[in-house]
PDB file of C-alpha atoms and ligand atoms in Angstrom:
ATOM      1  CA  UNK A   1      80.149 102.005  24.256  1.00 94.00           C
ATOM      2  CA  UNK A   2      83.749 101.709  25.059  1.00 97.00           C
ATOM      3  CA  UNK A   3      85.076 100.282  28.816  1.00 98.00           C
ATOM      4  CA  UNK A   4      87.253  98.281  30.600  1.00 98.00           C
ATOM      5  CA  UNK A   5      86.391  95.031  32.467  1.00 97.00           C
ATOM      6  CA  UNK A   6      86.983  95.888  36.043  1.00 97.00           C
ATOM      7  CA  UNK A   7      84.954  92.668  37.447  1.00 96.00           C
ATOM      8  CA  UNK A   8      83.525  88.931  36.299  1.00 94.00           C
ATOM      9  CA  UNK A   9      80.724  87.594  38.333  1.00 92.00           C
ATOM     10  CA  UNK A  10      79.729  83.763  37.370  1.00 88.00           C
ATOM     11  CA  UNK A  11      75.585  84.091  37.776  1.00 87.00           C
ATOM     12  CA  UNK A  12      73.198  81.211  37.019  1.00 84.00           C
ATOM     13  CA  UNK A  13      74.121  78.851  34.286  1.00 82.00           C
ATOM     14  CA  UNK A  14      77.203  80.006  32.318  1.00 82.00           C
ATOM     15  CA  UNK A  15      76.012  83.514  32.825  1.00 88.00           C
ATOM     16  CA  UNK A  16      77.682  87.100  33.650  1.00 90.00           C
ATOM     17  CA  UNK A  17      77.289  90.106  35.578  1.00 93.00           C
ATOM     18  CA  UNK A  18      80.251  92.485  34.073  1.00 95.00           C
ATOM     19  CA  UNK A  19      81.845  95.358  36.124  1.00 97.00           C
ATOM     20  CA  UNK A  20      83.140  97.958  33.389  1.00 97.00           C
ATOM     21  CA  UNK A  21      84.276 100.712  33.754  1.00 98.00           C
ATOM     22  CA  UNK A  22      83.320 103.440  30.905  1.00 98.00           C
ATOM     23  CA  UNK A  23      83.820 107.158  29.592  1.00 98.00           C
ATOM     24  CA  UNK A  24      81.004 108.544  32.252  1.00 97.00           C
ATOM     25  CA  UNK A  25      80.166 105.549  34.327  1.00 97.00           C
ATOM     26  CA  UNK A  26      80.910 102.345  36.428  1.00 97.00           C
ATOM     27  CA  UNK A  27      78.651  99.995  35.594  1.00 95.00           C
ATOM     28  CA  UNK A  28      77.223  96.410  35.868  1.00 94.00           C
ATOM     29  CA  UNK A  29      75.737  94.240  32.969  1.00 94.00           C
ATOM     30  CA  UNK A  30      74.424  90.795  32.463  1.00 89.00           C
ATOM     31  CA  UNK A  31      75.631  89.041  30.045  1.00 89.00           C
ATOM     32  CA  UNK A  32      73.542  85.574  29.047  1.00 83.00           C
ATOM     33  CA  UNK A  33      75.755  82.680  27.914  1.00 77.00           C
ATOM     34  CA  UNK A  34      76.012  81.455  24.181  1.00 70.00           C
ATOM     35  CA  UNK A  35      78.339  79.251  22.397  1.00 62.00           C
ATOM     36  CA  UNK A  36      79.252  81.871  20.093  1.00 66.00           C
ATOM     37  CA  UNK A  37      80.239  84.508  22.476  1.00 70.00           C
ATOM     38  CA  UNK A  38      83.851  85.511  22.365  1.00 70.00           C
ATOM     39  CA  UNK A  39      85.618  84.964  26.125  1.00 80.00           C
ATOM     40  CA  UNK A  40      85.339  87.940  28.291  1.00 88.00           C
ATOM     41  CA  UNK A  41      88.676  88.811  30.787  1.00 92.00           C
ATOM     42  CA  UNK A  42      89.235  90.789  33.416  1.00 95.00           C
ATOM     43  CA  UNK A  43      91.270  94.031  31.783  1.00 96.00           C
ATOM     44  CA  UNK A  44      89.533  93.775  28.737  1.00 96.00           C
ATOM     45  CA  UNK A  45      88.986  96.926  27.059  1.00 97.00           C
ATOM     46  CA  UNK A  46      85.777  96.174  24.991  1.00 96.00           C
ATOM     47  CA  UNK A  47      83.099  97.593  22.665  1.00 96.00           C
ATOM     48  CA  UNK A  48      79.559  96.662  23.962  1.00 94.00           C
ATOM     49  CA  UNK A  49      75.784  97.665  23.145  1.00 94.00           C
ATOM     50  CA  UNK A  50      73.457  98.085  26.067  1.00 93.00           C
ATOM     51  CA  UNK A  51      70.218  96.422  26.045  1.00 89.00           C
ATOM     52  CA  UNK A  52      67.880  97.489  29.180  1.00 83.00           C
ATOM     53  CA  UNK A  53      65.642  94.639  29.574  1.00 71.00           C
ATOM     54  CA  UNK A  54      62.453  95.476  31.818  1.00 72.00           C
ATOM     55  CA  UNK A  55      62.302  91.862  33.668  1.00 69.00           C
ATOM     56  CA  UNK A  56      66.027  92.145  34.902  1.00 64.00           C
ATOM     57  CA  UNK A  57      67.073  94.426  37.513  1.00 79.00           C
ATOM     58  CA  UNK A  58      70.477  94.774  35.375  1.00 87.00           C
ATOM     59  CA  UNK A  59      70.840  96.035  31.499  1.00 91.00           C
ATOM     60  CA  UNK A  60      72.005  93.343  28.891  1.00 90.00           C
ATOM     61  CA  UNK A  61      75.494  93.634  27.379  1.00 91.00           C
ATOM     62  CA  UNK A  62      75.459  92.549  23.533  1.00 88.00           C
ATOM     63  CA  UNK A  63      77.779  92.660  20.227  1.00 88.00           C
ATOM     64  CA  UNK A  64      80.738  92.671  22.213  1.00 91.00           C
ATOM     65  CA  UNK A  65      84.037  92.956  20.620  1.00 91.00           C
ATOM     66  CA  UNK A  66      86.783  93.029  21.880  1.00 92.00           C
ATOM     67  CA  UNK A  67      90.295  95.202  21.447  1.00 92.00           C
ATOM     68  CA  UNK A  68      93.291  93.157  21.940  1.00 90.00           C
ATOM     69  CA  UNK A  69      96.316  94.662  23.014  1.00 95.00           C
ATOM     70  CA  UNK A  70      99.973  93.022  21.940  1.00 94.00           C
ATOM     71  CA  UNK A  71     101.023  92.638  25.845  1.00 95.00           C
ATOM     72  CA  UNK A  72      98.182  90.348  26.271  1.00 93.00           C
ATOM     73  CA  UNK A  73     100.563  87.604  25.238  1.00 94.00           C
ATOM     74  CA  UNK A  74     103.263  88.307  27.951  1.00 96.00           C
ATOM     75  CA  UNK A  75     102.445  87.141  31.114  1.00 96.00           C
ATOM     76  CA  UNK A  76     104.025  89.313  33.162  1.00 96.00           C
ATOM     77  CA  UNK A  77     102.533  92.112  31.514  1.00 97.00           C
ATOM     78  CA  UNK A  78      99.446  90.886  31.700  1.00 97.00           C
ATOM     79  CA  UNK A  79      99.154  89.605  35.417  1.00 97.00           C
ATOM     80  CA  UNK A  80     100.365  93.501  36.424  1.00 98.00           C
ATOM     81  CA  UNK A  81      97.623  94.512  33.829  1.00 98.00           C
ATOM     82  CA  UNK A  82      95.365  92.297  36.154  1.00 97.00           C
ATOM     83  CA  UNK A  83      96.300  93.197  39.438  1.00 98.00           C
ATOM     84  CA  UNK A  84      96.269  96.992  38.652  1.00 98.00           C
ATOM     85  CA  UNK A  85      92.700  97.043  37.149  1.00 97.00           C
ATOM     86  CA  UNK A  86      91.803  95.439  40.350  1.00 97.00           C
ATOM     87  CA  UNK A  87      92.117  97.842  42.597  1.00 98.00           C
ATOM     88  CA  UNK A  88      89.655 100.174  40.538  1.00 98.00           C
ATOM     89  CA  UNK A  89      86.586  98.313  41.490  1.00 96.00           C
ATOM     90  CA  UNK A  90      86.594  98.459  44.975  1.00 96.00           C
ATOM     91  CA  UNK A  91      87.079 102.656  44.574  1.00 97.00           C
ATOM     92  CA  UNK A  92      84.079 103.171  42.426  1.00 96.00           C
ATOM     93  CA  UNK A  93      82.147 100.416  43.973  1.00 93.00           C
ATOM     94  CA  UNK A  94      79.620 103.130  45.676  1.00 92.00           C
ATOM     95  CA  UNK A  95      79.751 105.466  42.565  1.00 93.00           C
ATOM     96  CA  UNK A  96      78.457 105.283  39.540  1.00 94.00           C
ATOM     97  CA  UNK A  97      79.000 108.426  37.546  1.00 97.00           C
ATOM     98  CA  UNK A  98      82.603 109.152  36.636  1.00 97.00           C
ATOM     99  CA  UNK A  99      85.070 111.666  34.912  1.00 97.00           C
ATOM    100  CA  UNK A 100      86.634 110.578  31.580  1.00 98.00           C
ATOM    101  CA  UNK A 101      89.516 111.044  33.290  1.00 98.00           C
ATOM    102  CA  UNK A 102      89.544 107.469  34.553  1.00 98.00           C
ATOM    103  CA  UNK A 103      88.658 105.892  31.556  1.00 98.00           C
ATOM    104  CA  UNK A 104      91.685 107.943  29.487  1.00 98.00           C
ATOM    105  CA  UNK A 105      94.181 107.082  32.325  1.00 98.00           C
ATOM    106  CA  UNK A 106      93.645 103.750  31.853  1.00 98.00           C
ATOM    107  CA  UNK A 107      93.503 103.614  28.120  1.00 98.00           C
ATOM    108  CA  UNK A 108      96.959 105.436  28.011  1.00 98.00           C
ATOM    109  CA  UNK A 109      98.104 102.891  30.477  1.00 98.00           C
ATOM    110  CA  UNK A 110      97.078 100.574  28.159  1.00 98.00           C
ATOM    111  CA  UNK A 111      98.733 101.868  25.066  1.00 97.00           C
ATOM    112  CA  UNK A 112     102.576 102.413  26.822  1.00 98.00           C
ATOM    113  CA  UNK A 113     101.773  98.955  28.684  1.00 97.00           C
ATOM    114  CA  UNK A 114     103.593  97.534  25.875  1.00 96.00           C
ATOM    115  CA  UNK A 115     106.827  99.326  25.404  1.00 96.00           C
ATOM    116  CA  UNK A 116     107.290 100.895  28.814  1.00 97.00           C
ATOM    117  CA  UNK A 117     107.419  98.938  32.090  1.00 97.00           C
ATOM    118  CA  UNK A 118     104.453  98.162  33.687  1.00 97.00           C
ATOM    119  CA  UNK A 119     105.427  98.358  37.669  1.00 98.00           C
ATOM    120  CA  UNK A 120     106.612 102.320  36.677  1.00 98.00           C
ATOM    121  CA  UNK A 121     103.135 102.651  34.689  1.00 98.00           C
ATOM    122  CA  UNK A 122     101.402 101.939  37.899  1.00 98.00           C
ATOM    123  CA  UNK A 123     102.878 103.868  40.018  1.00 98.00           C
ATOM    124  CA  UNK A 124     102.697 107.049  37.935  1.00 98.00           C
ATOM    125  CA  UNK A 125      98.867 106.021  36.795  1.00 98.00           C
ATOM    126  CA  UNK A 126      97.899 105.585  40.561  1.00 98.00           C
ATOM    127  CA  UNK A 127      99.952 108.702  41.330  1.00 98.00           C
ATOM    128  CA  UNK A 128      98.276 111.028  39.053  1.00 98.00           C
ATOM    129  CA  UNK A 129      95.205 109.261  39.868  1.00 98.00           C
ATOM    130  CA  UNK A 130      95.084 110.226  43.809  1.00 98.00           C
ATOM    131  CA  UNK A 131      96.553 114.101  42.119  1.00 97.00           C
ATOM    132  CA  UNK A 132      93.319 114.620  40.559  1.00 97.00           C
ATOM    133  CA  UNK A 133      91.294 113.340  43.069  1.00 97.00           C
ATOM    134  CA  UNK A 134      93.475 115.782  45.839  1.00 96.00           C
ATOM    135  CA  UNK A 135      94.961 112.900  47.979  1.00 95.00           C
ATOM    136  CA  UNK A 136      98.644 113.834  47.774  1.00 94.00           C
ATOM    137  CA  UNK A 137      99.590 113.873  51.379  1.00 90.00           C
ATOM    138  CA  UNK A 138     102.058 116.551  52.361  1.00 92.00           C
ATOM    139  CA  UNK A 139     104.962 114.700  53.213  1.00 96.00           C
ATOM    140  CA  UNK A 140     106.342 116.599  55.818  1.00 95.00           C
ATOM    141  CA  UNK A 141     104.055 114.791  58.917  1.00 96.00           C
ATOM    142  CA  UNK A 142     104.090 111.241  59.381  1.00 97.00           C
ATOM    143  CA  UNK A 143      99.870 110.276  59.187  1.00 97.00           C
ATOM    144  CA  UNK A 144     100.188 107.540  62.026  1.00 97.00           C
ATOM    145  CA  UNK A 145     101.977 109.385  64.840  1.00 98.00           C
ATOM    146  CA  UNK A 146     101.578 113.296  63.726  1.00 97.00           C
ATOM    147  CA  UNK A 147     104.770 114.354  64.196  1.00 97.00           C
ATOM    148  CA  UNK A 148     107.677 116.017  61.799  1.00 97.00           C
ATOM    149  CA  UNK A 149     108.906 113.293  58.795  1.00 97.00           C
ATOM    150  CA  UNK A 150     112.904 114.675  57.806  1.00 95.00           C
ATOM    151  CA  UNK A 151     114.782 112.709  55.041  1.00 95.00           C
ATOM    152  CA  UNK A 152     113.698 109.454  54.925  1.00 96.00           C
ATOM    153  CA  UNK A 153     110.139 107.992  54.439  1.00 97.00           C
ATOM    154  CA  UNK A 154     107.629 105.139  54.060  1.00 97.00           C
ATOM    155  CA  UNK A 155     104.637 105.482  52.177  1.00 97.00           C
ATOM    156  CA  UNK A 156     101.514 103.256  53.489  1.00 97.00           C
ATOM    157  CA  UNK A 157      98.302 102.604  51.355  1.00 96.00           C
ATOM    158  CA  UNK A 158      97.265 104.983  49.220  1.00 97.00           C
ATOM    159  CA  UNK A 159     100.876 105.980  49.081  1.00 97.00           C
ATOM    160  CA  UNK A 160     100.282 108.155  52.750  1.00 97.00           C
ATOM    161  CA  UNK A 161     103.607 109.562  54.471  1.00 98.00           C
ATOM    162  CA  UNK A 162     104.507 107.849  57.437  1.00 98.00           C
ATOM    163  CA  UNK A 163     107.998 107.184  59.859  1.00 98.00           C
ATOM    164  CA  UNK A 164     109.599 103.873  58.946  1.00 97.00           C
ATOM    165  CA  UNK A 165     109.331 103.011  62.476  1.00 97.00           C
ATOM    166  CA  UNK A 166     105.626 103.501  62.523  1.00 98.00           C
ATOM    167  CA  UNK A 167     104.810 101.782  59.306  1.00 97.00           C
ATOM    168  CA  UNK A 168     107.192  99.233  60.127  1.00 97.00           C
ATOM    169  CA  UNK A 169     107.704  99.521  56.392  1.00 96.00           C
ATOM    170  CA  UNK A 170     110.721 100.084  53.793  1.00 96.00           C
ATOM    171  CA  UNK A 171     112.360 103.428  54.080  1.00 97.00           C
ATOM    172  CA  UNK A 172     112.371 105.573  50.910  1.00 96.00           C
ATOM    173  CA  UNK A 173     114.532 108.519  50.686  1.00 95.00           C
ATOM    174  CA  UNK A 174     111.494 111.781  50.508  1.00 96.00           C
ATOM    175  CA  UNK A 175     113.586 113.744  47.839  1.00 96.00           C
ATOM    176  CA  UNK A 176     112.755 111.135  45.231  1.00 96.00           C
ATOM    177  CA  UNK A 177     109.193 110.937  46.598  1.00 97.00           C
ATOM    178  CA  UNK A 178     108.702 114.514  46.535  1.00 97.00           C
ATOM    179  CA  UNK A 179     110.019 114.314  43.294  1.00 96.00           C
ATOM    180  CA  UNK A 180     107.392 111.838  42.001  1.00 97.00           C
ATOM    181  CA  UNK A 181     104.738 113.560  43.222  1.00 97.00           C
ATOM    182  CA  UNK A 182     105.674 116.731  41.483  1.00 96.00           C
ATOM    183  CA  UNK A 183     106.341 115.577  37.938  1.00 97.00           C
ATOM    184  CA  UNK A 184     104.287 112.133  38.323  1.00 96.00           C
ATOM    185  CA  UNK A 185     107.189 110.277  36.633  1.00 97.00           C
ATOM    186  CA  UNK A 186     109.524 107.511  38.101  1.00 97.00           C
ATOM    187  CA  UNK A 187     112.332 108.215  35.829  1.00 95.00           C
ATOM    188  CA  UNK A 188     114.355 109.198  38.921  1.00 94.00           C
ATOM    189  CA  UNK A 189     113.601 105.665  40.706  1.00 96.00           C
ATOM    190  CA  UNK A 190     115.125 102.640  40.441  1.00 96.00           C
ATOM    191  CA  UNK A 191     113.731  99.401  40.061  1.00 97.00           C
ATOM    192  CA  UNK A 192     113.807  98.421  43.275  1.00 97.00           C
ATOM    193  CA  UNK A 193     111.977 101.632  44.942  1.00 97.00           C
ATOM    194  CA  UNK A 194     109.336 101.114  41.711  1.00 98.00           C
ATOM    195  CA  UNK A 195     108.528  97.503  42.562  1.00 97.00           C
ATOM    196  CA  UNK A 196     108.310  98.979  45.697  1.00 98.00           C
ATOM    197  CA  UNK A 197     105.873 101.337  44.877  1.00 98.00           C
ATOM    198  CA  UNK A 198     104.025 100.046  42.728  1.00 98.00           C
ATOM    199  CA  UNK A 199     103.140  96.799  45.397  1.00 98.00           C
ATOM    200  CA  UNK A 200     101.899  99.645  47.321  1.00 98.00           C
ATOM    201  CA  UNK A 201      99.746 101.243  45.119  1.00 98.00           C
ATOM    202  CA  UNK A 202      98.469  97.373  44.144  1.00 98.00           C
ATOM    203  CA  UNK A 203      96.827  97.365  47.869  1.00 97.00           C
ATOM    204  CA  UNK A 204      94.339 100.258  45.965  1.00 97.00           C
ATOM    205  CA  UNK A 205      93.538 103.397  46.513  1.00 96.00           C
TER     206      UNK A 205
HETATM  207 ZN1  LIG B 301     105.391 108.451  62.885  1.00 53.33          ZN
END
């Protein structure tokens, strides 16, 4: 099998339970300890065997390899890498069968991770993300106080419409949010409105 590394748990010894996030599943391994074991990381998109071993509650993870990715050597990269696959635990963490789509977001993530900018790639991975799962908010009604939102915006967790003066958060002009929503690109953004964005989209789904 092919999957992510959404979690590391240290359990007894030098021993793992593994989070990973695969083609049809979220799932949780053990992994026992050895010297000759290649170091797992959080964000590591690896190839695995599972092993269900009757005496543990949890199958065995074995011949792991893993597939590097260039970015992995630039630290900014990598800590938005990081901080993005984070957020993707907590979401399944009550579900264990999932659509490929997940898995294929995140590997094309992965592949433009390290020739296109990585605060954009979150924000259009986590927008087409809550697309497919139907949680684009209509933008036209603010979701703390109900009433009308007109030209200008702020967009709470899970990138919800809401008045500046609600939110007590950054205004955003709604044209360009609109826009994103309909095309699921950021080309129209600039940097600042992306970091932005994409800090909002790191507080998860
Ligand atoms: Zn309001």
């Amino acid at each position: 099998m092919k999957g992510f590394i959404l979690k590391l748990n240290r359990a007894k010894n030098e021993d793992m339970v593994v989070t990973i996030l695969s083609e049809h599943t979220v799932d949780s391994y053990y992994r026992f300890y050895g010297a000759r074991h290649s170091v797992l990381q959080l964000g590591y998109l690896i190839d695995f065997e599972v092993e269900q071993d009757k005496a543990n509650f949890l199958p065995r993870i074995r011949s792991i390899t893993h597939n590097g990715f260039q970015w992995l050597y630039n630290r900014e990269k990598l800590m938005n890498w990081h901080r993005f696959i984070s957020i993707f635990e907590p979401h399944f963490r009550d579900v264990k069968e999932i659509d490929s789509f997940y898995f294929y977001s995140l590997l094309d993530a992965a592949k433009k991770w390290e020739k296109q900018n990585s605060r954009r790639l979150i924000v259009e991975t986590f927008t087409n993300i809550l697309k497919y799962e139907g949680r684009i908010n209509n933008l036209s009604k603010c979701v703390i106080c109900g009433s009308k939102i007109e030209n200008e915006l702020s967009l709470i967790k899970g990138f919800m419409p809401a008045h500046p003066f609600c939110s007590h958060a950054t205004a955003i002009d709604k044209n360009s949010i609109e826009n994103l929503f309909a095309t699921s690109s950021t080309l129209l953004l600039n940097d600042d409105t992306v970091e932005l964005l994409s800090e909002i989209a790191l507080k998860g789904f």
